[in-house]
């Protein structure tokens, strides 16, 4: 198959079907490659991965530009994404050294080793919004642990992921790392294949459920899910309101609101509501849609016509729009799916308002008031999601009390909900996922434990 990151003359939406792979043959190649790869040692795997890292570094500008052209992510963010990909390699190697090392228990009567063995063929399915970075974190963990990997990227970012896969795969023996182009049908066929032992999926809750269902009857499969969020910024009365508003605006607008950890709800203490609204109304419009290839642009287009239609439907919801959203056709003479940030105020007696509970994946902030810390917690926890939450308060004790009660995998004090540095674990609770594929320590999931005991 040939592709050229510079040539976007084809209709990208048509690519998945045109290029869809034969899932069975791809899995068979992976299973065959596993027989040798599983017996390589960690030193060799690290060497191969560092070689892959050099190949990625050599095309880093092309990768960033291709992500921007395909997905509309601003070039500054796409450049940062490729930087995360490169940095992840040494972080993953450090994780491998830490978590794959054999252990032994001195208390045991017989000599023993507790060790971690690879699972086999792994399938990694990625989303469009961080098309390389999120899949790459799982891919490198699986490879370092001795698994073979099939990467099925988002159909909306196939050129960028194809260029990444070409750089990666040349560093590994044939079949150890493969890319499988295609849409949901290819994803389903891959995860359901009986030779597949482990699945890591990042994407929507509905697709995550479909994948979990496809795997449920095969108990040899492990499934890690990184799903959506409805992340809240909790602003207490003692907060620095200006820096809270800055963090909320950024976390709502980065990647055009299309991050799993975007801020989409603001739960503000009623006594400072008016002051926070003034600041948000000043800061959100600074994110004006622009050409994503221009380094000055902070808000690129939304991913697709369907996503723009969902945005249009949301902003048509009757209510107290403090900043009405505007769909924009043309920016700087270029056509695209552009939108502006929007801010909706929902009365405190409407916690069931659909825009308060649904993941919108657009730069739309929904704000409501809270009466006290207890009320803030119960509203924050009133969705099935559990990914991230930010608490804005100057009081360390109040922050600790709230963090103890928030049902999310990642809690921040006076920081944006989108922070998630690669140096820490990351993952969600509830409908936001399991297995913590998004950060440090995921390599434990990519292996299974084996205990050896010997006669003295
Ligand atoms: P999506 O679910 O539409 O697609 C993600 C991937 O799954 C694509 O590769 C797609 O082809 C594939 N897919 C879709 N249906 C499938 C099925 N039934 N079986 C197998 N594969 C299938 O998601 P998206 O629109 O690309 O990404 C947005 C979603 O991803 C949001 O919900 C967002 O919150 C979530 N996300 C979560 C995290 C996280 O870390 N928790 C990170 C990024 C994105």
PDB file of C-alpha atoms in Angstrom, residues 182 217 227 235 391:
ATOM      1  CA  UNK A 182      -9.951   0.422   8.181  1.00  0.00           C
ATOM      2  CA  UNK A 217     -16.971 -14.728  25.584  1.00  0.00           C
ATOM      3  CA  UNK A 227     -13.118   6.412  26.949  1.00  0.00           C
ATOM      4  CA  UNK A 235     -14.460  26.748  41.515  1.00  0.00           C
ATOM      5  CA  UNK A 391     -10.568  22.109  41.964  1.00  0.00           C
TER       6      UNK A 391
END
